[in-house]
Short mmCIF file of C-alpha atoms in Angstrom, two decimals:
data_model
loop_
_atom_site.label_atom_id
_atom_site.label_comp_id
_atom_site.label_asym_id
_atom_site.label_seq_id
_atom_site.Cartn_x
_atom_site.Cartn_y
_atom_site.Cartn_z
CA MET N 1 -0.02 0.01 -0.05
CA THR N 2 1.54 3.14 -1.15
CA GLN N 3 1.70 6.09 1.47
CA PRO N 4 0.14 9.53 0.25
CA GLN N 5 2.70 12.02 -0.57
CA HIS N 6 2.28 15.31 1.43
CA ARG N 7 2.71 18.33 -0.90
CA TYR N 8 4.41 21.27 0.66
CA ASP N 9 3.46 24.82 -0.33
CA LEU N 10 6.97 26.00 -0.74
CA PRO N 11 6.27 29.67 -1.55
CA ARG N 12 4.01 29.72 1.42
CA ILE N 13 6.56 28.54 3.81
CA ILE N 14 9.17 30.90 2.46
CA PHE N 15 6.89 34.04 2.76
CA GLY N 16 5.95 32.85 6.16
CA VAL N 17 9.54 32.55 7.34
CA LEU N 18 10.32 35.95 5.73
CA PHE N 19 7.43 37.65 7.50
CA ILE N 20 8.52 36.17 10.83
CA ALA N 21 12.12 37.34 10.29
CA THR N 22 11.01 40.81 9.19
CA MET N 23 8.79 41.18 12.34
CA ILE N 24 11.76 40.04 14.47
CA ILE N 25 14.14 42.36 12.93
CA ALA N 26 11.62 45.29 13.01
CA SER N 27 10.88 44.63 16.71
CA PHE N 28 14.62 44.61 17.58
CA TRP N 29 15.18 47.67 15.66
CA VAL N 30 12.41 49.41 17.67
CA ILE N 31 13.66 48.20 21.21
CA GLN N 32 17.43 48.42 20.30
CA PRO N 33 17.81 51.88 22.20
CA PHE N 34 16.32 50.41 25.36
CA ILE N 35 17.99 47.01 25.52
CA LEU N 36 20.93 48.06 27.58
CA SER N 37 18.79 49.97 30.02
CA LEU N 38 16.26 47.22 30.25
CA ALA N 39 19.11 44.67 30.85
CA TRP N 40 20.56 46.78 33.60
CA ALA N 41 17.21 47.19 35.13
CA ALA N 42 16.54 43.32 35.00
CA MET N 43 19.99 42.75 36.84
CA VAL N 44 19.13 45.28 39.49
CA VAL N 45 15.51 43.97 39.98
CA ILE N 46 16.66 40.27 40.09
CA ALA N 47 19.38 40.94 42.61
CA THR N 48 17.24 43.10 44.93
CA TRP N 49 13.87 41.22 44.61
CA PRO N 50 14.31 39.57 48.13
CA LEU N 51 14.79 42.96 49.45
CA LEU N 52 11.61 44.19 47.91
CA ILE N 53 9.67 41.42 49.34
CA LYS N 54 11.05 41.97 52.87
CA LEU N 55 10.17 45.70 52.52
CA GLN N 56 6.66 44.89 51.40
CA LYS N 57 6.04 42.79 54.44
CA LEU N 58 7.33 45.54 56.69
CA LEU N 59 5.18 48.10 54.91
CA TRP N 60 1.87 46.55 55.68
CA GLY N 61 1.90 44.33 52.66
CA ARG N 62 1.61 47.33 50.29
CA ARG N 63 3.58 46.64 47.08
CA SER N 64 3.30 50.45 46.00
CA LEU N 65 5.08 51.63 49.11
CA ALA N 66 7.78 48.98 48.83
CA VAL N 67 8.37 50.15 45.15
CA MET N 68 8.72 53.68 46.28
CA ALA N 69 11.29 52.77 48.85
CA MET N 70 13.30 50.72 46.36
CA THR N 71 13.14 53.64 43.99
CA LEU N 72 14.60 56.01 46.45
CA LEU N 73 17.24 53.40 47.23
CA LEU N 74 18.19 53.09 43.68
CA ILE N 75 18.47 56.91 43.40
CA LEU N 76 20.76 56.91 46.25
CA LEU N 77 22.90 54.04 45.08
CA PHE N 78 23.06 54.84 41.39
CA ILE N 79 21.80 58.06 40.17
CA LEU N 80 23.44 60.34 42.78
CA PRO N 81 26.94 58.72 42.61
CA ILE N 82 26.77 58.57 38.73
CA SER N 83 25.92 62.17 38.68
CA LEU N 84 28.63 63.12 41.02
CA MET N 85 31.07 61.00 38.95
CA ILE N 86 29.92 62.70 35.59
CA GLY N 87 30.42 66.08 37.18
CA SER N 88 33.92 65.31 38.33
CA LEU N 89 34.76 63.94 34.84
CA VAL N 90 33.49 67.04 33.12
CA ASP N 91 35.51 69.17 35.54
CA ASN N 92 38.66 67.27 35.01
CA SER N 93 38.51 66.43 31.28
CA GLY N 94 40.19 69.73 30.17
CA PRO N 95 43.47 68.92 32.19
CA VAL N 96 43.43 65.35 30.82
CA ILE N 97 43.17 66.52 27.26
CA ALA N 98 45.93 69.10 27.79
CA TRP N 99 48.20 66.63 29.31
CA ALA N 100 47.59 64.16 26.37
CA SER N 101 48.36 66.91 23.68
CA THR N 102 51.72 67.71 25.54
CA LEU N 103 52.98 64.10 25.41
CA GLY N 104 54.61 64.65 22.06
CA LYS N 105 56.69 67.56 23.62
CA LEU N 106 58.13 65.35 26.42
CA HIS N 107 62.03 64.93 26.51
CA MET N 108 64.00 62.15 28.26
CA PRO N 109 65.38 63.22 31.50
CA GLU N 110 69.04 64.00 31.85
CA PHE N 111 69.68 62.01 35.21
CA VAL N 112 72.81 63.97 35.95
CA TRP N 113 73.02 62.62 39.46
CA LEU N 114 74.05 59.32 37.95
CA GLN N 115 77.52 60.68 37.58
CA SER N 116 77.75 61.12 41.37
CA LEU N 117 77.45 57.37 41.89
CA PRO N 118 80.81 55.53 42.89
CA MET N 119 82.45 53.23 40.66
CA PHE N 120 79.84 52.75 38.01
CA GLY N 121 78.18 56.08 37.87
CA ASP N 122 80.00 57.47 34.89
CA LYS N 123 79.49 54.28 32.94
CA ILE N 124 75.80 53.97 33.59
CA TYR N 125 75.38 57.80 32.72
CA ASN N 126 77.11 57.45 29.37
CA SER N 127 75.27 54.07 28.56
CA TYR N 128 72.01 55.83 29.43
CA HIS N 129 72.72 58.87 27.11
CA ALA N 130 74.02 56.64 24.35
CA LEU N 131 70.74 54.82 24.52
CA VAL N 132 68.72 58.15 24.47
CA ASN N 133 70.86 59.68 21.61
CA ALA N 134 70.37 56.20 19.62
CA GLY N 135 66.69 56.01 19.79
CA GLY N 136 65.21 57.21 23.07
CA ALA N 137 63.50 60.24 21.45
CA ALA N 138 62.47 58.45 18.59
CA LEU N 139 60.91 55.70 20.85
CA LEU N 140 59.07 58.26 22.79
CA ALA N 141 57.72 59.85 19.50
CA LYS N 142 56.56 56.50 18.23
CA MET N 143 54.74 55.76 21.65
CA GLN N 144 53.11 59.28 21.71
CA PRO N 145 50.32 58.43 19.27
CA TYR N 146 49.25 55.40 21.31
CA PHE N 147 49.23 57.54 24.42
CA GLY N 148 47.06 60.13 22.69
CA GLN N 149 44.73 57.41 21.41
CA THR N 150 44.26 55.88 24.84
CA ALA N 151 43.65 59.34 26.50
CA THR N 152 41.29 60.23 23.74
CA TRP N 153 39.31 57.02 24.19
CA PHE N 154 38.86 57.40 27.94
CA VAL N 155 37.85 61.14 27.32
CA ALA N 156 35.30 59.89 24.58
CA GLN N 157 33.79 57.45 27.07
CA ALA N 158 33.44 60.25 29.70
CA ALA N 159 31.99 62.44 27.28
CA HIS N 160 29.02 60.32 26.68
CA ILE N 161 27.29 62.09 29.41
CA GLY N 162 23.77 62.28 27.81
CA ARG N 163 23.87 58.60 26.84
CA LEU N 164 24.80 57.57 30.35
CA LEU N 165 22.26 59.67 32.11
CA LEU N 166 19.72 58.44 29.61
CA HIS N 167 20.52 54.81 30.58
CA CYS N 168 20.26 55.76 34.27
CA THR N 169 16.80 57.28 33.89
CA LEU N 170 15.58 54.41 31.73
CA MET N 171 17.08 51.94 34.13
CA LEU N 172 15.13 53.64 37.03
CA LEU N 173 11.93 53.58 35.19
CA PHE N 174 12.20 50.11 33.93
CA SER N 175 13.06 49.00 37.52
CA VAL N 176 9.92 50.59 38.89
CA ILE N 177 7.95 48.66 36.20
CA LEU N 178 9.55 45.37 37.01
CA TYR N 179 9.12 45.84 40.61
CA ALA N 180 5.34 46.60 40.34
CA ARG N 181 4.78 43.72 37.82
CA GLY N 182 7.63 41.35 38.64
CA GLU N 183 5.63 38.14 39.15
CA GLN N 184 3.81 38.65 35.68
CA VAL N 185 6.93 39.32 33.90
CA ALA N 186 8.65 36.34 35.37
CA LEU N 187 5.72 34.09 34.53
CA GLY N 188 5.66 35.38 30.95
CA ILE N 189 9.44 34.73 30.64
CA ARG N 190 9.06 31.24 32.00
CA HIS N 191 6.07 30.62 29.79
CA PHE N 192 8.15 31.62 26.78
CA ALA N 193 11.13 29.46 27.88
CA VAL N 194 8.85 26.42 28.43
CA ARG N 195 7.44 26.89 24.95
CA LEU N 196 10.94 26.82 23.46
CA GLY N 197 12.61 24.10 25.63
CA ALA N 198 10.01 22.53 27.86
CA GLU N 199 11.49 21.75 31.29
CA ARG N 200 15.03 22.53 30.12
CA GLY N 201 13.77 26.06 29.22
CA ASP N 202 12.23 26.53 32.59
CA ALA N 203 15.52 25.36 34.25
CA ALA N 204 17.53 27.77 31.96
CA VAL N 205 15.52 30.74 33.20
CA LEU N 206 16.44 29.67 36.87
CA LEU N 207 20.12 29.21 36.16
CA GLY N 208 20.21 32.67 34.34
CA GLY N 209 18.57 34.32 37.50
CA GLN N 210 21.11 32.77 39.76
CA ALA N 211 24.02 33.98 37.57
CA ILE N 212 22.74 37.44 37.47
CA ARG N 213 22.31 37.47 41.21
CA ALA N 214 25.88 36.18 41.68
CA VAL N 215 27.32 38.89 39.53
CA ALA N 216 25.25 41.61 41.17
CA LEU N 217 25.73 40.56 44.78
CA GLY N 218 29.23 38.69 44.84
CA VAL N 219 30.96 41.22 42.44
CA VAL N 220 29.09 44.45 41.99
CA VAL N 221 27.92 45.03 45.51
CA THR N 222 31.36 43.99 46.94
CA ALA N 223 33.13 46.35 44.54
CA LEU N 224 30.69 49.16 45.27
CA VAL N 225 31.42 48.95 48.99
CA GLN N 226 35.04 48.68 48.70
CA SER N 227 35.15 51.62 46.13
CA VAL N 228 33.14 53.92 48.36
CA LEU N 229 35.25 53.09 51.38
CA GLY N 230 38.54 53.52 49.49
CA GLY N 231 37.28 56.94 48.09
CA ILE N 232 36.41 58.12 51.55
CA GLY N 233 40.01 57.17 52.68
CA LEU N 234 41.45 59.09 49.60
CA ALA N 235 39.34 62.13 50.15
CA LEU N 236 40.11 62.32 53.84
CA SER N 237 43.89 61.91 53.12
CA GLY N 238 43.79 64.74 50.77
CA ILE N 239 44.64 62.83 47.60
CA PRO N 240 44.05 64.93 44.41
CA ALA N 241 41.21 63.60 42.09
CA ALA N 242 39.68 61.41 44.50
CA THR N 243 36.54 60.93 42.65
CA TRP N 244 38.46 59.81 39.56
CA LEU N 245 40.56 57.28 41.64
CA THR N 246 37.24 56.02 43.25
CA VAL N 247 35.85 55.13 39.89
CA LEU N 248 39.26 53.40 39.07
CA ILE N 249 39.03 51.49 42.31
CA PHE N 250 35.46 50.34 41.43
CA ILE N 251 36.72 49.19 38.05
CA CYS N 252 39.63 47.29 39.56
CA CYS N 253 37.47 45.66 42.10
CA VAL N 254 34.76 44.57 39.50
CA ALA N 255 37.61 43.18 37.46
CA GLN N 256 38.70 41.20 40.48
CA LEU N 257 42.00 43.01 40.74
CA GLY N 258 41.45 44.66 44.11
CA PRO N 259 41.61 48.23 45.44
CA LEU N 260 45.34 48.09 46.23
CA LEU N 261 46.44 48.85 42.76
CA VAL N 262 45.06 52.32 43.35
CA LEU N 263 45.53 52.86 47.20
CA VAL N 264 49.23 51.52 47.36
CA PRO N 265 50.39 54.25 44.73
CA ALA N 266 48.47 56.87 46.85
CA ILE N 267 50.06 55.82 50.01
CA ILE N 268 53.54 56.03 48.40
CA TRP N 269 52.62 59.48 47.12
CA LEU N 270 51.69 60.77 50.62
CA TYR N 271 54.94 59.36 52.13
CA TRP N 272 56.92 61.02 49.33
CA SER N 273 55.24 64.43 49.77
CA GLY N 274 56.08 64.15 53.61
CA ASP N 275 52.58 63.67 54.80
CA THR N 276 53.40 60.55 56.97
CA THR N 277 50.39 60.83 59.30
CA TRP N 278 47.71 60.64 56.78
CA ALA N 279 49.89 58.14 54.87
CA THR N 280 49.94 55.77 57.96
CA VAL N 281 46.07 56.27 58.33
CA LEU N 282 45.61 55.41 54.84
CA VAL N 283 47.71 52.28 55.17
CA ILE N 284 45.58 51.10 58.05
CA TRP N 285 42.41 52.02 56.04
CA SER N 286 43.60 50.26 52.92
CA CYS N 287 44.19 47.11 54.93
CA VAL N 288 40.60 47.16 56.12
CA VAL N 289 39.18 47.82 52.58
CA ALA N 290 41.34 45.17 50.96
CA THR N 291 40.38 42.42 53.55
CA LEU N 292 36.77 43.35 53.27
CA ASP N 293 36.62 41.40 50.10
CA ASN N 294 37.43 38.15 51.99
CA VAL N 295 34.41 38.68 54.30
CA LEU N 296 31.91 40.36 52.27
CA ARG N 297 32.10 38.32 48.98
CA PRO N 298 31.62 34.72 50.27
CA MET N 299 28.67 35.84 52.24
CA LEU N 300 26.99 37.43 49.14
CA ILE N 301 27.99 34.66 46.66
CA ARG N 302 26.02 32.22 48.82
CA MET N 303 22.96 33.96 47.78
CA GLY N 304 23.74 33.39 44.00
CA ALA N 305 26.46 31.27 42.34
CA ASP N 306 30.21 31.06 42.33
CA LEU N 307 31.73 32.24 39.08
CA PRO N 308 35.25 31.93 37.68
CA THR N 309 37.38 35.11 38.18
CA LEU N 310 38.65 35.02 34.53
CA LEU N 311 35.01 35.09 33.34
CA ILE N 312 34.37 38.30 35.35
CA LEU N 313 37.52 39.88 34.17
CA LEU N 314 36.64 39.24 30.53
CA GLY N 315 33.17 40.43 31.02
CA VAL N 316 34.29 43.80 32.63
CA ILE N 317 37.00 44.45 29.96
CA GLY N 318 34.84 43.38 27.02
CA GLY N 319 31.80 45.21 28.28
CA LEU N 320 33.66 48.36 28.82
CA LEU N 321 35.08 48.29 25.29
CA ALA N 322 31.74 47.31 23.73
CA PHE N 323 29.15 49.35 25.69
CA GLY N 324 31.16 52.01 27.44
CA LEU N 325 30.72 52.52 31.29
CA ILE N 326 27.55 50.74 31.50
CA GLY N 327 29.26 47.48 30.04
CA LEU N 328 30.84 47.21 33.64
CA PHE N 329 27.54 45.93 34.64
CA ILE N 330 26.24 44.28 31.42
CA GLY N 331 29.32 42.47 30.26
CA PRO N 332 29.87 40.20 33.28
CA VAL N 333 26.16 39.42 33.42
CA VAL N 334 26.16 38.29 29.79
CA LEU N 335 29.07 35.94 30.22
CA ALA N 336 27.74 34.69 33.46
CA VAL N 337 24.48 33.73 32.28
CA SER N 338 26.02 32.13 29.08
CA TYR N 339 28.57 30.21 31.30
CA ARG N 340 25.81 28.85 33.60
CA LEU N 341 23.72 27.60 30.81
CA LEU N 342 26.61 26.06 28.90
CA THR N 343 27.88 24.22 32.11
CA ALA N 344 24.24 23.04 32.83
CA TRP N 345 24.03 21.65 29.30
CA MET N 346 27.34 20.00 29.59
CA ASP N 347 26.49 18.38 32.96
CA GLU N 348 23.70 16.42 31.28
CA ALA N 349 26.39 14.27 29.84
CA ALA N 350 28.71 12.06 32.02
CA LYS N 351 32.45 13.20 32.16
CA PRO N 352 34.87 11.09 30.35
CA THR N 353 36.54 8.44 32.54
CA THR N 354 39.00 7.01 30.02
CA THR N 355 42.57 8.34 29.85
CA LEU N 356 44.01 10.04 26.88
CA GLN N 357 46.30 7.02 26.24
CA ASP N 358 43.34 4.81 26.14
CA VAL N 359 41.57 7.02 23.59
CA ALA N 360 44.71 7.14 21.46
CA ARG N 361 45.10 3.33 21.60
CA ASN N 362 41.40 2.82 20.53
CA LEU N 363 41.90 5.14 17.66
CA GLU N 364 45.00 3.19 16.52
CA GLU N 365 43.04 -0.03 16.72
CA SER N 366 40.10 1.13 14.89
#
């Protein structure tokens, strides 16, 4: 008995796929200006959702009062610090540009004091000047364009003031909406995930939420606390450009490099300038700030999921290069979610138990 052959309407399928692709591209085009702000807001809401529930219980079960309290908290934690940072960047961008423009006029130092050194002083002095005369100035001239490009890039990132403020405002607006309708939004995302991957899709949503919470609590919150405390120490010690250095501390802490990369040079500068009292105070304060990482991070990571340090470092650097300052938050989250989903998919299969020698022997025999 012959089976009836199904006839496919190929033009109908092609036009259907084209229509769906067109709608997806058009929808992405419409929401593209808001994707970064929405992703930032989603990260903040997922990380702080338990706090919202606790506030709602304390405020007589009123979600509206809890949302208002969380909005004020976000303004204090994000809007005001970023506004102060932008103001400092604007005030200090002129000297940075002027410094970058004078790099090409620098000359190698003479180091005349080398001649006063016993035994080898004259030899070191003559060798140094021979190196300078042979190519030191040319080397500096070749390096100057790269210095200028680096300074220009940082100034360009700081100059995107309107874009950063717009993202902050939209993040606050989206956060309020997600706080108010969080359960409905989460149910919609889970429904879509189940439609795509059944139970695996639902599990992927849970793993993604754990990864976001791990980055927000274990990385960003720890870096925020360390940078604020380090900035307070720098400001009280009289270090110039304390706001800039605070931002740099935050970037180093998010990248898992620690605050000492900024605090140690500041301490050396204080001792060099003769202010030994404040230098000693900053040493003690820096020890407290640096060790805070070992206490605060494990406590916060228990609320999320542990993530590799290299993953966070790549996310911070890549996010900063791809999205600017907002990429400090977006980059690690994207890599963390992808990493958690990938490891969950790999864990569905058993790990190999055979050695490499056995695998090679089997290949030779086959």
